[in-house]
Coordinates of C-alpha atoms in Angstrom, one line a residue:
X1 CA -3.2 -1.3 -21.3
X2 CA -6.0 -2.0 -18.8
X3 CA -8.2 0.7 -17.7
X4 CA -9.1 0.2 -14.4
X5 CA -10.9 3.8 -14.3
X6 CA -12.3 6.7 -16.2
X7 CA -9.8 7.7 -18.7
X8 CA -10.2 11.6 -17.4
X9 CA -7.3 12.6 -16.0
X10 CA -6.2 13.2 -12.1
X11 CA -8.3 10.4 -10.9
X12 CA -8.0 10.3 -7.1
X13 CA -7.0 7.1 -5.2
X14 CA -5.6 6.0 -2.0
X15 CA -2.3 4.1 -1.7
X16 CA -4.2 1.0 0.7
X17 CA -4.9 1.5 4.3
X18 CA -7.2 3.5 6.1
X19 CA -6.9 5.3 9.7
X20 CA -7.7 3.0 12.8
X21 CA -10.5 4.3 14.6
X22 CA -10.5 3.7 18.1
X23 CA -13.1 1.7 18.5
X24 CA -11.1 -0.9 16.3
X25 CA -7.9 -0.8 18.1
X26 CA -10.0 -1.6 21.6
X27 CA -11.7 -4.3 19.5
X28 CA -8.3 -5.8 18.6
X29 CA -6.6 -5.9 22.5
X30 CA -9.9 -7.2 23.1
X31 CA -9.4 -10.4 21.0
X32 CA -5.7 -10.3 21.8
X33 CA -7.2 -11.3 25.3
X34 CA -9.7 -13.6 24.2
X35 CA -12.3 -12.3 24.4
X36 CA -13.7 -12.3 21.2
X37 CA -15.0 -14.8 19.2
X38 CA -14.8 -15.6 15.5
X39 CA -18.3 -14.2 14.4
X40 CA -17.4 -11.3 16.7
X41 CA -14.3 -10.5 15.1
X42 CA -15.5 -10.7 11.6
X43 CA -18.4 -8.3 12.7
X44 CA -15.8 -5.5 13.7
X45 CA -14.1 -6.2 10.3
X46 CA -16.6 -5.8 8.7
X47 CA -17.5 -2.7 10.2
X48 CA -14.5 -1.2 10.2
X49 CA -14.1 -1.8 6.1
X50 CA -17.5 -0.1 5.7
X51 CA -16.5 3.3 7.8
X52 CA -13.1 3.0 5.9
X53 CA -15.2 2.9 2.5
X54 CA -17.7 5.8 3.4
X55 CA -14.7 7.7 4.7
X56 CA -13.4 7.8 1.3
X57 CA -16.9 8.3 -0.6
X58 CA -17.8 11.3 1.8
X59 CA -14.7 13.1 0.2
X60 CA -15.7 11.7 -3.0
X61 CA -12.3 10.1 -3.6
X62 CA -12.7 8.2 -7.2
X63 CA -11.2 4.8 -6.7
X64 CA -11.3 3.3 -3.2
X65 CA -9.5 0.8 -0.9
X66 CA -11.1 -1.5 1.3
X67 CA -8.6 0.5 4.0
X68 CA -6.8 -2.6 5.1
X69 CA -9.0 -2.9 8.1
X70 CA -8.6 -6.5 8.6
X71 CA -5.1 -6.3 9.3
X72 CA -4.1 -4.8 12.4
X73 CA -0.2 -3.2 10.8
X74 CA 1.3 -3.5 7.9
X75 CA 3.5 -6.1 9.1
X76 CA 0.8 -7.6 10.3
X77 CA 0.5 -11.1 11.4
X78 CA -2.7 -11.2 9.4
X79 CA -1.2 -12.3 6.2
X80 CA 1.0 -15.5 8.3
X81 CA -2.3 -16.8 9.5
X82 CA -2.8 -18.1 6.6
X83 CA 0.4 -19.8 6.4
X84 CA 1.4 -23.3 7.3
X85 CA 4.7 -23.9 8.1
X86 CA 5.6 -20.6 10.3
X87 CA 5.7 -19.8 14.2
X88 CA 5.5 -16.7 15.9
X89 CA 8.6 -15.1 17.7
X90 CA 9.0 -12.7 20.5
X91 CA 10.2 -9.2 18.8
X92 CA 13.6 -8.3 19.3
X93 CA 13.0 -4.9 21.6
X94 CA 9.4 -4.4 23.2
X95 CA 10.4 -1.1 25.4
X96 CA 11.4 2.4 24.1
X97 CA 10.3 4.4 21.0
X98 CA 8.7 2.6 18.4
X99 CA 10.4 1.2 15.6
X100 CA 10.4 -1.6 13.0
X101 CA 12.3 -3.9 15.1
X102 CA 9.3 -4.2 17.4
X103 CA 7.1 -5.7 14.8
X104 CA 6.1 -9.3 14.6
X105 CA 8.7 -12.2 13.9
X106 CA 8.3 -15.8 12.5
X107 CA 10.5 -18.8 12.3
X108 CA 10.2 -20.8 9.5
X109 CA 9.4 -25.1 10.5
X110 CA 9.4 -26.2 6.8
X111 CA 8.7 -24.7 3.8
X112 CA 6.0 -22.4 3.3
X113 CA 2.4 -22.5 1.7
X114 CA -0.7 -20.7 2.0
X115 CA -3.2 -24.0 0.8
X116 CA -6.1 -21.6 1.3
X117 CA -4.5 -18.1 -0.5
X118 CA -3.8 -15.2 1.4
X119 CA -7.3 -13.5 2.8
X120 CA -6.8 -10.7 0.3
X121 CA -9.9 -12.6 -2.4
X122 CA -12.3 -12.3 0.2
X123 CA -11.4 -8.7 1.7
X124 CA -12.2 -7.7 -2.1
X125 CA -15.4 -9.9 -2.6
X126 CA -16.8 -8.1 0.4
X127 CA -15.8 -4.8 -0.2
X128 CA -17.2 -4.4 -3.7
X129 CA -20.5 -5.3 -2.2
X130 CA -20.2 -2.2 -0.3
X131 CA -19.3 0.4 -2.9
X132 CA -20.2 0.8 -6.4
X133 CA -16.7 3.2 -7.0
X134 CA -13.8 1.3 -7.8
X135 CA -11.6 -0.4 -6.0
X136 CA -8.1 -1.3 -6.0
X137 CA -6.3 -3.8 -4.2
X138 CA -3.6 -3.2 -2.3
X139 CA -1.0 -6.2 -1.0
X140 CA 2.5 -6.3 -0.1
X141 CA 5.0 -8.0 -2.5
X142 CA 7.1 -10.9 -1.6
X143 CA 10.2 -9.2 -0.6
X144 CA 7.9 -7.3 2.0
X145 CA 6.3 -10.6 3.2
X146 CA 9.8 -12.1 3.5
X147 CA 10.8 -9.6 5.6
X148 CA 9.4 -11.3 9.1
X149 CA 10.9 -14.3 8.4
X150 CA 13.8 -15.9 10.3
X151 CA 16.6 -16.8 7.9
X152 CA 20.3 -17.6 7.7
X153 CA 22.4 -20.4 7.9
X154 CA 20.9 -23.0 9.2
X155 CA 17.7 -21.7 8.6
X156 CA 15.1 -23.2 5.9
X157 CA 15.8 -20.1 4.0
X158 CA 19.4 -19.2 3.8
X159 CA 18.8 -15.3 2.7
X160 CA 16.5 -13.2 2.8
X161 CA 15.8 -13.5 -1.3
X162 CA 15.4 -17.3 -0.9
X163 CA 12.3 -16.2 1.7
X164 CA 11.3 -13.5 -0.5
X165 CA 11.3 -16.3 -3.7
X166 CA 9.1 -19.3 -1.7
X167 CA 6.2 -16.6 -1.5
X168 CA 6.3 -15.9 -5.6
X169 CA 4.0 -18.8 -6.7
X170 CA 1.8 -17.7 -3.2
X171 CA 1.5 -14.3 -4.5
X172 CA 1.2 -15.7 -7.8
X173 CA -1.8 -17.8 -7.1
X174 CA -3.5 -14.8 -5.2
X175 CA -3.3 -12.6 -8.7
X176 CA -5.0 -15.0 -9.9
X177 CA -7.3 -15.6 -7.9
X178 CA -8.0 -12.0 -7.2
X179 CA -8.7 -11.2 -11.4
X180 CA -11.2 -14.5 -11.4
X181 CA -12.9 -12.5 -8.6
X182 CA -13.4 -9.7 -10.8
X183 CA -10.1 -7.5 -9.4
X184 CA -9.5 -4.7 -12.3
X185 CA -6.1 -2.6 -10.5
X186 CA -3.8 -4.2 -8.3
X187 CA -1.5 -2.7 -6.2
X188 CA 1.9 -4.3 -5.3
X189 CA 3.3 -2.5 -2.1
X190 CA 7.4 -2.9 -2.0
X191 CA 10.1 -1.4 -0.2
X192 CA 12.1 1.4 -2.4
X193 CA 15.1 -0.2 -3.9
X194 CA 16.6 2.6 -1.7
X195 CA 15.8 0.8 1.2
X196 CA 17.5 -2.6 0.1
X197 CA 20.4 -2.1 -2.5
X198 CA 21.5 -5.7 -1.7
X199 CA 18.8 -7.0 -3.7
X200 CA 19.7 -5.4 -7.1
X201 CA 17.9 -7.2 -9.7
X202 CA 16.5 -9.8 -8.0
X203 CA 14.2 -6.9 -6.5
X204 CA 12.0 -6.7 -9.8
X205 CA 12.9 -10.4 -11.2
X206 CA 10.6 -11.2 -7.9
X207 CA 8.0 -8.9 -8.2
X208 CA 8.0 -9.5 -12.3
X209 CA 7.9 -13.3 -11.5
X210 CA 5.0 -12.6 -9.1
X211 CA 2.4 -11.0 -11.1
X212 CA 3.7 -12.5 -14.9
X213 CA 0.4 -14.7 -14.7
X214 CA -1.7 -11.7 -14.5
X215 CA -0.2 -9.5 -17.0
X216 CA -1.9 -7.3 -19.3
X217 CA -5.1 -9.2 -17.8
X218 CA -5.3 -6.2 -14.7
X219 CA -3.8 -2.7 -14.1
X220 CA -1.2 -3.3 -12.2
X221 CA 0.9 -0.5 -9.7
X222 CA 3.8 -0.8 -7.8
X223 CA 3.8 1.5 -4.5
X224 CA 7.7 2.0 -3.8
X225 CA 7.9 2.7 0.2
X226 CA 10.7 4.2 1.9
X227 CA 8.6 2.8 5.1
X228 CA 5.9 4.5 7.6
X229 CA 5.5 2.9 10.5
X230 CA 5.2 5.0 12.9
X231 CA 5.9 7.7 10.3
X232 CA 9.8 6.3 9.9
X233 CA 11.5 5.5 6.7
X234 CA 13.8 3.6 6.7
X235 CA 16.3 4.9 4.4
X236 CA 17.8 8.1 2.1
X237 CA 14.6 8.8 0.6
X238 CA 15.2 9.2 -3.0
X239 CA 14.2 7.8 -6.0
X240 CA 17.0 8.7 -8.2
X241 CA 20.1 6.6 -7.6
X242 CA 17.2 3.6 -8.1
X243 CA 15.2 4.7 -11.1
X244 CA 16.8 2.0 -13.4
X245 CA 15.3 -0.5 -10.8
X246 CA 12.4 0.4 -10.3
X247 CA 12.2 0.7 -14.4
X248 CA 12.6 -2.8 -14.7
X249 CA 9.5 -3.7 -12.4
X250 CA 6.6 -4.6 -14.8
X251 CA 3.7 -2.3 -14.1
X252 CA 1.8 0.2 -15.8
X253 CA 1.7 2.6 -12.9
X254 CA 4.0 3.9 -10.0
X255 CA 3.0 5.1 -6.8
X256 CA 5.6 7.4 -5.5
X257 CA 5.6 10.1 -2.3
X258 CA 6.2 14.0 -3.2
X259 CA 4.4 15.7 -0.5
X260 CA 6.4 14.8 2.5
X261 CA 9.5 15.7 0.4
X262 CA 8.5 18.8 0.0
X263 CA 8.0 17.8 -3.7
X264 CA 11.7 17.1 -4.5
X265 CA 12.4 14.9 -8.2
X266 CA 10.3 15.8 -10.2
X267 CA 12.4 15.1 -12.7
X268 CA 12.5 11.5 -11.8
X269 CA 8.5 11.8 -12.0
X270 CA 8.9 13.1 -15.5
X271 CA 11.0 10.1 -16.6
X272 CA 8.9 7.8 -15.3
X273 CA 5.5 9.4 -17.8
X274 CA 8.2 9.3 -20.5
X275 CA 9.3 5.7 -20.4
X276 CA 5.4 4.6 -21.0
X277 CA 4.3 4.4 -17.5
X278 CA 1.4 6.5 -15.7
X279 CA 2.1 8.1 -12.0
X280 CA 0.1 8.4 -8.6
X281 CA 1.9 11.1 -7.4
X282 CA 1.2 11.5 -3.4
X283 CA 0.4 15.2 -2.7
X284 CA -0.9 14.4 0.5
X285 CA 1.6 14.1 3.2
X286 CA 0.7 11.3 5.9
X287 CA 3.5 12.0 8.3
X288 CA 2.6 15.4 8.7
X289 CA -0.3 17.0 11.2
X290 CA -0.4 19.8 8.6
X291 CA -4.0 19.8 7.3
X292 CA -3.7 20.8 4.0
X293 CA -5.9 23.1 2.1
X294 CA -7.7 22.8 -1.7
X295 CA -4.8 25.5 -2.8
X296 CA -2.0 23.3 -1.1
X297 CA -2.8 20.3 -2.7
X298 CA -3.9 22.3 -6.2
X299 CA -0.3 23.6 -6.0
X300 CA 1.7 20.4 -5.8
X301 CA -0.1 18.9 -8.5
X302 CA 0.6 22.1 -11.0
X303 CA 4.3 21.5 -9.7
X304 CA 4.2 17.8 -11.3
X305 CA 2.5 19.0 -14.3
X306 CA 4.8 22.0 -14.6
X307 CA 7.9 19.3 -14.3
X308 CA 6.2 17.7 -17.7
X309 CA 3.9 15.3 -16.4
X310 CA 1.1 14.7 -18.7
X311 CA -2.5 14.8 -17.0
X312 CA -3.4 11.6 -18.9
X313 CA -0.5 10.1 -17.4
X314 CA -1.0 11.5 -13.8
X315 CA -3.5 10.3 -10.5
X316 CA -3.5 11.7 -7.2
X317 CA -2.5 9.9 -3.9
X318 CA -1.7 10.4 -0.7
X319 CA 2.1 9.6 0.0
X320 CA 1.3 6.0 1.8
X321 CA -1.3 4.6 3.7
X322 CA -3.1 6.4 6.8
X323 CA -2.6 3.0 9.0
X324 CA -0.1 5.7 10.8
X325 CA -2.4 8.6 10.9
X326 CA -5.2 9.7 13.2
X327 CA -8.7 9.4 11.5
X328 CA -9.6 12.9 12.7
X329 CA -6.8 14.4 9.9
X330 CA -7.5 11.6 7.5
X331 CA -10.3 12.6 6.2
X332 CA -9.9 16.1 5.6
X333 CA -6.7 15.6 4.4
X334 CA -9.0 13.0 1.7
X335 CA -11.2 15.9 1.4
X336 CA -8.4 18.7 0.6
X337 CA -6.8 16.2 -1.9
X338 CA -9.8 15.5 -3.9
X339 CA -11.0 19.5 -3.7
X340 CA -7.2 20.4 -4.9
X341 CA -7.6 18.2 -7.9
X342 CA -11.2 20.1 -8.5
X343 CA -9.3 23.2 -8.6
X344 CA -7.0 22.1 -11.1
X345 CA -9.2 20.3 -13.1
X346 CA -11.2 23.8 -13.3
X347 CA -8.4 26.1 -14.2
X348 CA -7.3 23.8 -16.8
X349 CA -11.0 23.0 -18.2
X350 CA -11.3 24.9 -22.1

């Protein structure tokens, strides 16, 4: 299996995004109006990846994330700029509370391509000149992308699977762009199988179909989201009634949420270690204005161990990104996760 870390156990990551300072959010309604330029834009970018980066380093997280900075929401319309083919839409409700159905919508004109990949080479070719850690990359799958797309009858894609399947051989050249770049650990962000269970197995074949170009040539992780935008799932959030399909997605790591679930199935996190596969269990809960402590986080990782979790097997996450969360409690909730693992990695030392 590829290594892309230290083989010492409870290695500390992030799941992908970083917290939007808010400098940057003024920066983005600024070019929303115009009135930035190009070179302007790619200078807040860049800035923004670098604080995102240090952010991570001060709490001496092990592998890093460029933070996502260059893309303004998960759903952003980031990754469609690169696309030919596509057309923004207004969203369906712009006033009340926030929710998915505000994000950003795209008819589809013909069929899709990305003739110049997706953006995601070049946000790791700068970021590794800005860190000597490691650094995983973090992109959503195609059911995600697939998931602002106009389809139905009459559409150029009938379903939603048919949308999800023309972004495969996008995604596909990406992968392989990013491991000629030098990319050691991928991370393929997906909804839960909770979330969709009208997908069944064409959830993994298109995730598997994906990546199969890249296999055993990276470390590759699947993050399984119930959703956080805003700090809403979007559906029952458990892993349990799904196991068997996420099983079948080919990775050598999951990326599950504990903390905000007040570390419920365990047991599914134990079956996961003993069908071959290693675990970033998220002990860090991003939904929550709790700061947690060293002996909070210390605590939910013995609880994974305790449910038979090997360390080998086992990192340490927070539940999902930070896009969501206020930079003021990101980073001493990154601090208290990384000082947790210390404290278990102490009381277990010889």
């Amino acid at each position: 299996m590829p290594e892309p870390f230290s083989s010492q156990p409870l290695t500390t990551s992030v799941c992908g995004s970083h917290a939007h300072p808010g400098w940057l959010e003024l920066a983005v309604a600024a070019a929303d109006r115009g009135e930035l330029g190009p070179h302007d834009i790619r200078e807040v970018q860049d800035d923004a990846v670098d604080m995102a980066l240090r952010d991570q380093e001060d709490a001496g997280v092990d592998v890093v994330s460029e933070g996502e900075m260059r893309r303004v929401g998960f759903f952003t319309a980031e990754f469609y700029r690169h696309l030919t083919g596509v057309s923004p839409l207004d969203s369906n409700r712009r006033l009340g509370p926030a929710g998915h159905d505000q994000q950003h919508r795209f008819a589809v004109l013909e069929d899709i391509a990305a003739p110049d990949g997706l953006g995601v080479v070049e946000e790791f070719e700068y970021a590794r000149t800005r860190t000597k850690r490691p650094i995983k990359v973090t992109l959503p799958g195609p059911f995600t992308l697939s998931g602002r797309l106009a389809y139905g009858p009459g559409e150029v894609y009938p379903d939603r699977i048919a949308a999800a399947r023309a972004f495969v051989p996008l995604l596909a050249a990406e992968f392989e762009r990013l491991v000629e770049a030098g990319a050691t650990y991928i991370q393929i962000d997906e909804p839960s199988p909770a979330i969709h269970p009208e997908a069944s197995d064409e959830f993994a074949a298109l995730f598997n179909d994906a990546a199969a170009g890249v296999q055993g040539r990276v470390y590759l992780a699947a993050h399984l989201c119930f959703g956080n935008f805003f700090g809403r799932p979007l559906s029952k959030r458990v892993y349990r009634p799904v196991l068997e399909q996420a099983l079948a997605f080919d990775v050598n790591e999951f990326v599950l949420e504990f903390a905000n679930r007040e570390m419920a199935e365990l047991d599914v996190a134990a079956d996961i270690t003993a069908a071959g596969r290693h675990l970033s269990a998220g002990v860090i809960d991003v939904k929550n204005y709790y700061l947690e402590t060293p002996d909070d986080v210390a605590w939910r990782i013995e609880r994974v161990l305790e449910a038979g979790v090997p360390e080998a097997q086992l990192s340490v996450v927070p539940d999902c990104g930070f896009s969501q969360t206020a930079r003021w409690a990101t980073r001493p909730k990154l601090a208290a996760m990384v000082a947790g693992r210390d404290l278990v990695r102490g009381r277990s030392a010889p």
